[in-house]
Amino acid sequence: MEDGKQLLVMKGIKKSFSNNHVLKGIDLEIKAGEVHVLLGENGAGKSTLIKILTGAYEKDGGEIYWENQLVSINSPVDSMKIGIATIYQELNVIPQLKVYENIFLGRELKNKGKLSFLNRKSMHEKAKEYLRMLGQDPSIADKELSELGMGQQQLVEIAKALTLDAKLLIMDEPTSSLSGAEVEQLYDTVENLTKKGMAIVFISHRLEEIKRIGDRVTILRDGYKIETLPVKTTSSDQWIELMVGRSLDEKYPKKNFPLGKEGFRVENLTVKGTLHPINFHVNHGEIVGFSGLVGAGRTELARAIFAADPKDGGKIFVEGKEVSIRTPRDAINAGIAFITEDRKSEGLLLDQPLDFNIALANMKGFQGKKSKLINLQQIRNVANSYIQELQVRPNNVELNARKLSGGNQQKVVIAKWLETKAKVFIFDEPTRGIDVGAKVEVYRLMNQLVENGATVIMISSDLPEILGMCDRIIVMHEGKITATLDRTEATQETIMKAATGG
């Protein structure tokens, strides 16, 4: 199809779940050869719209046109047949299989004849061909997928899309788990695919990358399409205002508080082969950030503090008193909350309702003193108050956590730990994969925690976030602390120098 021609048109798309109207008559037009960005706060309707397009959900109303023909997409098979492929944040691969086997997973080539055995030779050769098209060494076709980095695994997913002769590729937060070099490689791949006429729908919360690769951006808010704009002639400030319905005066709304006494200390904490003796402290009135490259040991440190993983040695002090932490329950009892980087597998029980998730870390607090029975009404009342306070959408405590967007899931995780009345909050990548508006809400909540007397630690790979929100920045490299920087002296350059061992 000629570049610039209409490939996909969605008209008046509606979708509701019970009384929750998620999509309210959305129109969307995608052209061949363009990168079309979908932008909106969590809960705006992006994921639901994509799931209708991929056949995971059926629309309640509206029409879909593909190459000027009215089509029905009632299943993922329908979507794939017309030429739509999707790459989700959680890759649909099997690490133990070889690369070429993953490329043809579910669509294996077979020999002709009565005994239709797998034609491994043909799959192997075609896989090499697709890898060459993506600028990859074809010899990786023989490797187990687990041997590849995340960036190359993502390219294997793109190769799968090529086997479908896809004309439209949907990419959901594709750079969220990639290194800098892998991100650049993905950008190059996207550019090459669009030059060949493929259309790409790109879902991202990273405004700088939208400027880098986007052609047009469609902004959704509260289930409505607000605007479709050319990327090159509009600004990220315009997008944000349209996305959230208000101006965000400060991207990083850091508040300064008087420095108080020590609230948390770690002495000589070690994990064999991972963490060398780690020493640091956090005072009341400050947010301390941990920066470093992937594998530097930041998450491992947080998990060792919380006893999610065992430590070999070291002491931990809360409010000046040494605490013994052998299990996560010990950590909770000591007043430590750990908001993990993986909210879906570690922060929430996705198939349980919101009220249960919010009560989970403090279930004893809802037991009767004599009967020891759980007071379900009290749980519901408490959960409703957090849902209102944190503006979780949809505001229905009976919904399963799985049905919420990433940003709203993160709010539920935070509510769970607020209910423990913790003294120390460790946030690990707290804004990964959530939109600009939700990020600001998380930052303001951190300010509020500090103002209310809690000690706050933030682990983040987002340097502007670390620089914008932290009073002190501790940098790690290969399991060691290589620098502790005051916010007045910290820059991206000084952090990266320490993060690379310089």
Short mmCIF file of C-alpha atoms in Angstrom, two decimals:
data_model
loop_
_atom_site.label_atom_id
_atom_site.label_comp_id
_atom_site.label_asym_id
_atom_site.label_seq_id
_atom_site.Cartn_x
_atom_site.Cartn_y
_atom_site.Cartn_z
CA MET A 1 0.00 0.00 0.00
CA GLU A 2 1.21 3.51 -0.86
CA ASP A 3 2.58 5.54 2.05
CA GLY A 4 0.11 8.07 3.42
CA LYS A 5 -2.96 6.12 2.29
CA GLN A 6 -5.61 5.25 4.85
CA LEU A 7 -4.98 1.77 6.22
CA LEU A 8 -7.28 1.65 9.25
CA VAL A 9 -10.27 3.74 10.27
CA MET A 10 -12.17 3.26 13.52
CA LYS A 11 -15.42 5.21 13.84
CA GLY A 12 -17.44 5.82 16.98
CA ILE A 13 -15.93 2.93 18.95
CA LYS A 14 -17.71 2.29 22.26
CA LYS A 15 -16.97 -0.15 25.06
CA SER A 16 -18.38 -0.56 28.57
CA PHE A 17 -17.75 -2.95 31.43
CA SER A 18 -20.93 -3.12 33.52
CA ASN A 19 -21.69 0.55 34.28
CA ASN A 20 -18.16 1.71 33.52
CA HIS A 21 -18.07 3.42 30.10
CA VAL A 22 -14.44 3.04 29.00
CA LEU A 23 -14.65 4.14 25.35
CA LYS A 24 -17.17 6.82 24.43
CA GLY A 25 -17.32 6.98 20.63
CA ILE A 26 -13.63 7.12 19.66
CA ASP A 27 -12.48 7.83 16.08
CA LEU A 28 -9.01 6.83 14.92
CA GLU A 29 -7.32 6.90 11.52
CA ILE A 30 -4.00 5.17 10.77
CA LYS A 31 -2.02 5.74 7.56
CA ALA A 32 0.41 3.36 5.85
CA GLY A 33 4.06 4.12 6.58
CA GLU A 34 3.47 6.27 9.67
CA VAL A 35 4.27 5.96 13.36
CA HIS A 36 1.04 6.91 15.08
CA VAL A 37 1.39 7.45 18.83
CA LEU A 38 -1.46 6.83 21.27
CA LEU A 39 -1.06 9.06 24.31
CA GLY A 40 -3.21 9.38 27.41
CA GLU A 41 -3.25 8.96 31.17
CA ASN A 42 -3.67 5.49 32.57
CA GLY A 43 -7.36 4.71 32.33
CA ALA A 44 -7.87 6.99 29.31
CA GLY A 45 -8.85 4.01 27.13
CA LYS A 46 -5.68 3.23 25.15
CA SER A 47 -5.41 -0.43 26.17
CA THR A 48 -9.12 -1.09 25.65
CA LEU A 49 -9.01 0.46 22.17
CA ILE A 50 -6.03 -1.71 21.24
CA LYS A 51 -7.68 -4.84 22.62
CA ILE A 52 -10.70 -4.19 20.40
CA LEU A 53 -8.38 -3.78 17.42
CA THR A 54 -6.56 -7.03 18.23
CA GLY A 55 -9.76 -8.99 18.86
CA ALA A 56 -9.22 -9.49 22.59
CA TYR A 57 -12.40 -7.48 23.30
CA GLU A 58 -15.54 -7.06 21.22
CA LYS A 59 -16.71 -3.48 20.72
CA ASP A 60 -20.18 -2.43 21.89
CA GLY A 61 -20.61 0.05 19.07
CA GLY A 62 -18.90 1.67 16.10
CA GLU A 63 -17.29 0.50 12.87
CA ILE A 64 -13.82 -0.62 11.76
CA TYR A 65 -12.60 -0.18 8.18
CA TRP A 66 -9.46 -1.88 6.85
CA GLU A 67 -8.20 -0.70 3.47
CA ASN A 68 -11.60 0.97 2.90
CA GLN A 69 -13.52 -2.26 3.62
CA LEU A 70 -15.83 -2.69 6.62
CA VAL A 71 -14.46 -5.56 8.73
CA SER A 72 -15.47 -7.51 11.80
CA ILE A 73 -12.74 -8.28 14.34
CA ASN A 74 -14.17 -10.74 16.84
CA SER A 75 -11.02 -12.66 17.77
CA PRO A 76 -7.21 -12.40 17.64
CA VAL A 77 -7.33 -14.70 14.59
CA ASP A 78 -9.53 -12.19 12.74
CA SER A 79 -7.06 -9.43 13.57
CA MET A 80 -4.02 -11.41 12.41
CA LYS A 81 -5.74 -12.51 9.19
CA ILE A 82 -6.20 -8.94 7.96
CA GLY A 83 -2.60 -8.05 8.84
CA ILE A 84 -2.44 -6.70 12.39
CA ALA A 85 0.31 -7.85 14.78
CA THR A 86 0.93 -6.76 18.37
CA ILE A 87 3.97 -6.65 20.64
CA TYR A 88 3.01 -6.34 24.29
CA GLN A 89 5.16 -5.25 27.24
CA GLU A 90 5.16 -8.87 28.44
CA LEU A 91 6.65 -10.65 25.45
CA ASN A 92 4.79 -13.68 24.09
CA VAL A 93 7.82 -15.96 23.86
CA ILE A 94 9.17 -19.21 25.33
CA PRO A 95 12.74 -18.65 26.60
CA GLN A 96 13.68 -22.35 26.42
CA LEU A 97 12.94 -22.62 22.68
CA LYS A 98 15.32 -21.59 19.94
CA VAL A 99 14.90 -18.24 18.22
CA TYR A 100 13.58 -19.73 14.97
CA GLU A 101 11.06 -21.83 16.91
CA ASN A 102 9.79 -18.72 18.69
CA ILE A 103 9.47 -16.82 15.41
CA PHE A 104 7.06 -19.47 14.10
CA LEU A 105 5.44 -20.23 17.47
CA GLY A 106 1.82 -21.22 16.88
CA ARG A 107 2.25 -20.99 13.11
CA GLU A 108 4.77 -23.77 12.56
CA LEU A 109 5.56 -24.76 8.97
CA LYS A 110 4.87 -28.40 8.13
CA ASN A 111 5.85 -30.79 5.36
CA LYS A 112 3.22 -31.66 2.79
CA GLY A 113 1.78 -35.12 2.72
CA LYS A 114 -0.08 -37.49 4.96
CA LEU A 115 2.49 -37.26 7.75
CA SER A 116 2.75 -33.52 8.28
CA PHE A 117 5.91 -33.30 10.37
CA LEU A 118 7.39 -29.91 11.27
CA ASN A 119 9.53 -28.52 8.47
CA ARG A 120 12.34 -27.28 10.70
CA LYS A 121 14.69 -26.64 7.77
CA SER A 122 12.23 -24.27 6.11
CA MET A 123 11.44 -22.48 9.39
CA HIS A 124 15.15 -22.14 10.09
CA GLU A 125 15.92 -20.60 6.69
CA LYS A 126 12.94 -18.23 6.73
CA ALA A 127 13.77 -17.14 10.30
CA LYS A 128 17.28 -16.21 9.13
CA GLU A 129 15.76 -14.20 6.30
CA TYR A 130 13.53 -12.22 8.67
CA LEU A 131 16.43 -11.62 11.06
CA ARG A 132 18.51 -10.22 8.18
CA MET A 133 15.63 -7.89 7.30
CA LEU A 134 15.81 -6.56 10.87
CA GLY A 135 19.57 -6.04 10.70
CA GLN A 136 20.33 -8.99 12.98
CA ASP A 137 23.01 -11.65 12.71
CA PRO A 138 21.08 -14.60 11.19
CA SER A 139 23.14 -17.08 13.22
CA ILE A 140 21.14 -16.18 16.36
CA ALA A 141 18.30 -18.25 14.85
CA ASP A 142 19.96 -21.31 16.43
CA LYS A 143 20.30 -19.81 19.91
CA GLU A 144 17.93 -20.37 22.79
CA LEU A 145 15.89 -17.21 23.28
CA SER A 146 17.03 -17.01 26.92
CA GLU A 147 20.57 -16.29 25.66
CA LEU A 148 19.44 -12.99 24.12
CA GLY A 149 19.02 -9.63 25.76
CA MET A 150 15.61 -8.01 26.09
CA GLY A 151 16.17 -5.85 23.01
CA GLN A 152 16.92 -8.82 20.76
CA GLN A 153 14.00 -10.77 22.23
CA GLN A 154 11.76 -7.88 21.20
CA LEU A 155 13.17 -8.05 17.67
CA VAL A 156 12.25 -11.74 17.62
CA GLU A 157 8.66 -10.66 18.32
CA ILE A 158 8.89 -8.20 15.40
CA ALA A 159 10.19 -11.05 13.20
CA LYS A 160 7.06 -13.01 14.20
CA ALA A 161 4.99 -10.08 12.92
CA LEU A 162 6.83 -10.23 9.60
CA THR A 163 5.83 -13.89 9.21
CA LEU A 164 2.22 -12.71 9.25
CA ASP A 165 2.88 -10.21 6.43
CA ALA A 166 1.55 -7.63 8.89
CA LYS A 167 0.69 -4.19 7.55
CA LEU A 168 0.07 -2.72 11.01
CA LEU A 169 2.27 -3.36 14.02
CA ILE A 170 1.06 -2.29 17.47
CA MET A 171 3.83 -1.71 20.03
CA ASP A 172 2.80 -1.31 23.68
CA GLU A 173 5.47 0.50 25.75
CA PRO A 174 8.22 -1.26 23.76
CA THR A 175 11.17 0.61 25.32
CA SER A 176 10.19 0.33 29.01
CA SER A 177 12.63 -2.53 29.75
CA LEU A 178 15.40 -1.75 27.24
CA SER A 179 18.89 -0.32 27.70
CA GLY A 180 19.95 2.83 25.86
CA ALA A 181 21.66 0.89 23.05
CA GLU A 182 18.65 -1.43 22.68
CA VAL A 183 16.30 1.56 22.47
CA GLU A 184 18.37 3.03 19.62
CA GLN A 185 18.29 -0.31 17.82
CA LEU A 186 14.50 -0.43 18.16
CA TYR A 187 14.17 3.11 16.78
CA ASP A 188 16.25 2.10 13.74
CA THR A 189 14.02 -0.95 13.21
CA VAL A 190 10.85 1.14 13.43
CA GLU A 191 12.25 3.60 10.89
CA ASN A 192 13.15 0.81 8.46
CA LEU A 193 9.73 -0.84 8.78
CA THR A 194 7.85 2.40 8.08
CA LYS A 195 10.07 3.06 5.04
CA LYS A 196 8.74 -0.24 3.67
CA GLY A 197 5.17 0.97 4.18
CA MET A 198 4.29 -0.69 7.48
CA ALA A 199 2.14 1.38 9.83
CA ILE A 200 3.03 1.37 13.52
CA VAL A 201 0.79 2.26 16.44
CA PHE A 202 3.15 3.18 19.25
CA ILE A 203 1.93 3.43 22.85
CA SER A 204 4.35 5.32 25.07
CA HIS A 205 4.50 7.61 28.08
CA ARG A 206 8.00 8.80 27.20
CA LEU A 207 7.47 12.19 25.63
CA GLU A 208 11.06 12.52 24.41
CA GLU A 209 10.81 9.33 22.34
CA ILE A 210 7.49 10.42 20.83
CA LYS A 211 9.31 13.50 19.49
CA ARG A 212 12.05 11.23 18.18
CA ILE A 213 10.04 8.70 16.16
CA GLY A 214 6.38 9.78 15.99
CA ASP A 215 4.61 11.25 12.95
CA ARG A 216 1.19 11.89 14.50
CA VAL A 217 -0.12 11.63 18.04
CA THR A 218 -3.71 10.92 19.09
CA ILE A 219 -4.54 11.99 22.64
CA LEU A 220 -7.22 10.20 24.66
CA ARG A 221 -8.78 11.36 27.93
CA ASP A 222 -11.50 9.67 29.99
CA GLY A 223 -12.60 7.48 27.08
CA TYR A 224 -12.80 10.31 24.53
CA LYS A 225 -10.53 11.18 21.63
CA ILE A 226 -9.37 14.73 22.36
CA GLU A 227 -7.16 15.51 19.35
CA THR A 228 -4.87 14.11 16.65
CA LEU A 229 -1.82 16.32 16.09
CA PRO A 230 1.35 16.29 13.98
CA VAL A 231 4.31 15.52 16.24
CA LYS A 232 6.85 17.80 14.58
CA THR A 233 4.87 21.04 14.89
CA THR A 234 3.44 20.61 18.40
CA SER A 235 5.07 20.53 21.83
CA SER A 236 5.04 18.04 24.68
CA ASP A 237 3.53 20.77 26.89
CA GLN A 238 0.55 20.92 24.52
CA TRP A 239 0.17 17.13 24.64
CA ILE A 240 0.30 17.07 28.44
CA GLU A 241 -2.34 19.76 28.81
CA LEU A 242 -4.67 17.95 26.39
CA MET A 243 -3.94 14.61 28.05
CA VAL A 244 -4.67 15.61 31.64
CA GLY A 245 -7.15 18.44 30.99
CA ARG A 246 -5.02 20.88 32.93
CA SER A 247 -1.61 22.48 32.87
CA LEU A 248 1.12 20.70 34.85
CA ASP A 249 3.04 23.57 36.37
CA GLU A 250 5.83 21.35 37.59
CA LYS A 251 6.94 18.06 36.09
CA TYR A 252 8.78 17.26 39.34
CA PRO A 253 6.87 18.98 42.19
CA LYS A 254 9.63 18.59 44.78
CA LYS A 255 9.00 20.15 48.18
CA ASN A 256 11.81 21.11 50.53
CA PHE A 257 11.48 20.22 54.22
CA PRO A 258 13.74 20.90 57.20
CA LEU A 259 16.29 18.12 57.65
CA GLY A 260 15.42 16.08 60.73
CA LYS A 261 16.97 13.24 62.68
CA GLU A 262 17.95 9.91 61.20
CA GLY A 263 14.98 7.73 60.26
CA PHE A 264 16.68 4.74 58.62
CA ARG A 265 20.17 3.26 58.50
CA VAL A 266 21.88 0.27 56.89
CA GLU A 267 25.30 -0.91 58.10
CA ASN A 268 27.58 -3.35 56.28
CA LEU A 269 24.77 -5.16 54.46
CA THR A 270 26.13 -7.90 52.21
CA VAL A 271 24.78 -10.50 49.79
CA LYS A 272 27.36 -12.98 48.56
CA GLY A 273 28.27 -12.37 44.94
CA THR A 274 25.88 -9.44 44.62
CA LEU A 275 26.31 -6.77 47.29
CA HIS A 276 29.54 -5.72 48.96
CA PRO A 277 29.28 -4.01 52.36
CA ILE A 278 26.62 -1.33 51.91
CA ASN A 279 26.33 1.60 54.32
CA PHE A 280 23.87 4.49 54.06
CA HIS A 281 21.31 6.45 56.07
CA VAL A 282 18.20 8.52 55.38
CA ASN A 283 17.07 11.45 57.51
CA HIS A 284 13.56 12.71 58.08
CA GLY A 285 12.72 15.53 55.70
CA GLU A 286 14.54 14.13 52.67
CA ILE A 287 14.02 11.76 49.75
CA VAL A 288 17.09 9.68 48.98
CA GLY A 289 17.41 8.28 45.49
CA PHE A 290 19.37 5.26 44.29
CA SER A 291 20.75 5.43 40.76
CA GLY A 292 22.87 3.08 38.68
CA LEU A 293 22.86 0.92 35.58
CA VAL A 294 20.85 -2.30 35.24
CA GLY A 295 22.50 -4.94 37.41
CA ALA A 296 24.22 -2.43 39.70
CA GLY A 297 22.53 -3.97 42.76
CA ARG A 298 19.87 -1.39 43.62
CA THR A 299 16.86 -3.73 43.50
CA GLU A 300 18.92 -6.49 45.14
CA LEU A 301 19.65 -4.10 48.02
CA ALA A 302 15.97 -3.26 48.48
CA ARG A 303 14.99 -6.93 48.40
CA ALA A 304 17.68 -7.79 50.96
CA ILE A 305 16.50 -5.01 53.30
CA PHE A 306 12.94 -6.28 53.07
CA ALA A 307 14.07 -9.95 53.38
CA ALA A 308 12.44 -10.79 50.05
CA ASP A 309 15.87 -12.31 49.36
CA PRO A 310 18.30 -13.42 52.11
CA LYS A 311 21.23 -11.26 53.13
CA ASP A 312 24.54 -12.64 54.42
CA GLY A 313 25.25 -9.93 56.95
CA GLY A 314 24.58 -6.41 58.08
CA LYS A 315 22.42 -4.37 60.43
CA ILE A 316 19.25 -2.37 59.82
CA PHE A 317 18.02 0.48 62.03
CA VAL A 318 14.57 2.13 62.03
CA GLU A 319 14.21 5.34 64.04
CA GLY A 320 17.59 4.66 65.65
CA LYS A 321 16.71 1.16 66.88
CA GLU A 322 18.21 -1.99 65.38
CA VAL A 323 15.55 -4.32 63.96
CA SER A 324 15.85 -8.02 63.23
CA ILE A 325 14.47 -8.81 59.76
CA ARG A 326 14.45 -12.43 58.64
CA THR A 327 11.18 -12.43 56.68
CA PRO A 328 9.06 -9.85 54.85
CA ARG A 329 6.59 -10.03 57.75
CA ASP A 330 9.44 -8.97 60.08
CA ALA A 331 10.09 -6.02 57.76
CA ILE A 332 6.42 -5.01 57.78
CA ASN A 333 6.31 -5.27 61.58
CA ALA A 334 9.42 -3.09 61.75
CA GLY A 335 7.62 -0.40 59.73
CA ILE A 336 9.18 -0.96 56.30
CA ALA A 337 7.13 -0.86 53.09
CA PHE A 338 8.53 -2.08 49.76
CA ILE A 339 6.80 -0.99 46.55
CA THR A 340 8.44 -3.43 44.13
CA GLU A 341 9.32 -2.69 40.50
CA ASP A 342 7.05 -5.52 39.27
CA ARG A 343 3.60 -4.55 40.48
CA LYS A 344 1.83 -7.27 38.48
CA SER A 345 3.62 -10.33 39.83
CA GLU A 346 4.85 -9.06 43.23
CA GLY A 347 2.71 -6.08 44.19
CA LEU A 348 -0.80 -7.34 43.49
CA LEU A 349 -3.00 -10.40 43.34
CA LEU A 350 -4.41 -9.58 39.92
CA ASP A 351 -7.43 -11.86 40.15
CA GLN A 352 -8.51 -10.50 43.54
CA PRO A 353 -10.62 -7.36 44.11
CA LEU A 354 -9.11 -4.03 45.00
CA ASP A 355 -10.33 -4.04 48.61
CA PHE A 356 -8.63 -7.40 49.26
CA ASN A 357 -5.38 -6.15 47.70
CA ILE A 358 -5.41 -2.97 49.78
CA ALA A 359 -5.93 -4.94 53.01
CA LEU A 360 -3.45 -7.69 52.17
CA ALA A 361 -0.35 -6.41 53.99
CA ASN A 362 -2.31 -5.49 57.13
CA MET A 363 -4.96 -8.21 57.33
CA LYS A 364 -4.46 -8.55 61.11
CA GLY A 365 -5.62 -4.98 61.50
CA PHE A 366 -9.05 -6.02 60.29
CA GLN A 367 -9.47 -8.93 62.71
CA GLY A 368 -11.83 -8.75 65.66
CA LYS A 369 -10.01 -8.71 69.01
CA LYS A 370 -11.89 -11.69 70.37
CA SER A 371 -13.32 -13.55 67.41
CA LYS A 372 -10.29 -13.03 65.13
CA LEU A 373 -12.76 -12.91 62.23
CA ILE A 374 -11.98 -10.53 59.37
CA ASN A 375 -14.28 -7.50 59.26
CA LEU A 376 -15.12 -7.37 55.55
CA GLN A 377 -17.16 -4.18 55.84
CA GLN A 378 -14.25 -2.40 57.51
CA ILE A 379 -11.96 -3.54 54.68
CA ARG A 380 -14.42 -2.18 52.13
CA ASN A 381 -14.75 1.15 53.95
CA VAL A 382 -10.96 1.59 54.25
CA ALA A 383 -10.41 0.57 50.63
CA ASN A 384 -13.05 3.03 49.43
CA SER A 385 -11.35 5.87 51.32
CA TYR A 386 -8.00 5.10 49.62
CA ILE A 387 -9.67 4.75 46.22
CA GLN A 388 -11.17 8.23 46.64
CA GLU A 389 -8.03 9.79 48.13
CA LEU A 390 -5.70 8.43 45.43
CA GLN A 391 -8.28 8.91 42.64
CA VAL A 392 -8.14 5.31 41.44
CA ARG A 393 -10.17 4.74 38.27
CA PRO A 394 -12.56 2.95 37.96
CA ASN A 395 -13.49 3.68 41.60
CA ASN A 396 -15.02 0.27 42.27
CA VAL A 397 -13.37 -1.76 45.06
CA GLU A 398 -15.06 -4.95 43.84
CA LEU A 399 -13.16 -4.92 40.53
CA ASN A 400 -10.26 -7.34 40.14
CA ALA A 401 -6.89 -5.59 40.02
CA ARG A 402 -6.23 -7.07 36.56
CA LYS A 403 -8.88 -4.79 35.06
CA LEU A 404 -7.04 -1.59 36.02
CA SER A 405 -4.49 0.29 33.93
CA GLY A 406 -0.86 0.28 35.03
CA GLY A 407 -1.00 3.67 36.76
CA ASN A 408 -4.12 2.78 38.69
CA GLN A 409 -2.65 -0.59 39.67
CA GLN A 410 0.34 1.30 41.06
CA LYS A 411 -1.97 3.47 43.16
CA VAL A 412 -3.56 0.34 44.63
CA VAL A 413 -0.09 -1.04 45.52
CA ILE A 414 0.76 2.24 47.27
CA ALA A 415 -2.59 2.18 49.12
CA LYS A 416 -1.76 -1.32 50.37
CA TRP A 417 1.44 -0.05 51.97
CA LEU A 418 -0.11 3.16 53.28
CA GLU A 419 -2.53 0.97 55.23
CA THR A 420 0.40 -0.65 57.09
CA LYS A 421 1.24 2.78 58.58
CA ALA A 422 4.88 2.18 57.62
CA LYS A 423 7.71 4.45 58.73
CA VAL A 424 10.05 3.68 55.82
CA PHE A 425 8.89 3.54 52.19
CA ILE A 426 11.16 1.99 49.55
CA PHE A 427 9.91 2.77 46.03
CA ASP A 428 11.53 0.66 43.27
CA GLU A 429 10.93 2.17 39.80
CA PRO A 430 7.63 3.67 41.04
CA THR A 431 6.70 5.47 37.80
CA ARG A 432 7.79 2.90 35.22
CA GLY A 433 5.10 2.46 32.58
CA ILE A 434 2.68 5.07 33.94
CA ASP A 435 1.64 8.34 32.33
CA VAL A 436 2.78 11.88 33.07
CA GLY A 437 -0.24 12.81 35.17
CA ALA A 438 0.00 9.66 37.29
CA LYS A 439 3.73 10.27 37.78
CA VAL A 440 3.07 13.70 39.24
CA GLU A 441 0.51 12.16 41.61
CA VAL A 442 3.13 9.64 42.81
CA TYR A 443 5.67 12.44 43.35
CA ARG A 444 3.16 14.47 45.35
CA LEU A 445 2.37 11.43 47.46
CA MET A 446 6.10 11.06 48.22
CA ASN A 447 6.17 14.70 49.34
CA GLN A 448 3.17 14.05 51.55
CA LEU A 449 4.82 10.99 53.12
CA VAL A 450 7.94 13.01 53.95
CA GLU A 451 5.82 15.86 55.33
CA ASN A 452 3.98 13.35 57.54
CA GLY A 453 7.23 12.03 59.00
CA ALA A 454 8.00 8.96 56.89
CA THR A 455 11.40 8.12 55.45
CA VAL A 456 11.40 7.77 51.65
CA ILE A 457 13.85 5.94 49.38
CA MET A 458 13.41 5.95 45.61
CA ILE A 459 15.19 3.59 43.21
CA SER A 460 14.90 4.82 39.62
CA SER A 461 16.58 4.42 36.24
CA ASP A 462 15.05 7.72 35.11
CA LEU A 463 17.80 10.29 35.71
CA PRO A 464 15.61 13.42 35.31
CA GLU A 465 13.24 11.89 37.88
CA ILE A 466 16.07 11.19 40.33
CA LEU A 467 17.47 14.70 39.86
CA GLY A 468 14.04 16.31 40.07
CA MET A 469 12.74 14.59 43.22
CA CYS A 470 15.69 13.58 45.42
CA ASP A 471 17.62 15.53 48.06
CA ARG A 472 20.54 13.11 47.96
CA ILE A 473 21.48 10.57 45.30
CA ILE A 474 23.38 7.36 46.08
CA VAL A 475 24.97 5.80 43.01
CA MET A 476 25.78 2.09 42.75
CA HIS A 477 28.05 0.12 40.45
CA GLU A 478 28.62 -3.65 40.56
CA GLY A 479 27.15 -4.04 44.06
CA LYS A 480 29.01 -1.12 45.62
CA ILE A 481 28.15 2.48 46.46
CA THR A 482 30.42 4.62 44.27
CA ALA A 483 29.08 8.09 45.11
CA THR A 484 26.71 9.98 47.37
CA LEU A 485 25.73 13.28 45.79
CA ASP A 486 23.82 16.25 47.15
CA ARG A 487 21.14 17.52 44.74
CA THR A 488 23.07 20.79 44.34
CA GLU A 489 26.10 18.97 42.91
CA ALA A 490 24.38 16.11 41.08
CA THR A 491 24.09 16.16 37.29
CA GLN A 492 23.39 13.46 34.74
CA GLU A 493 27.11 13.48 33.94
CA THR A 494 28.30 13.05 37.55
CA ILE A 495 25.75 10.28 38.13
CA MET A 496 26.70 8.40 34.95
CA LYS A 497 30.39 8.69 35.76
CA ALA A 498 29.82 7.05 39.17
CA ALA A 499 27.38 4.52 37.68
CA THR A 500 30.04 3.26 35.26
CA GLY A 501 32.69 2.98 37.96
CA GLY A 502 34.49 6.17 36.97
#
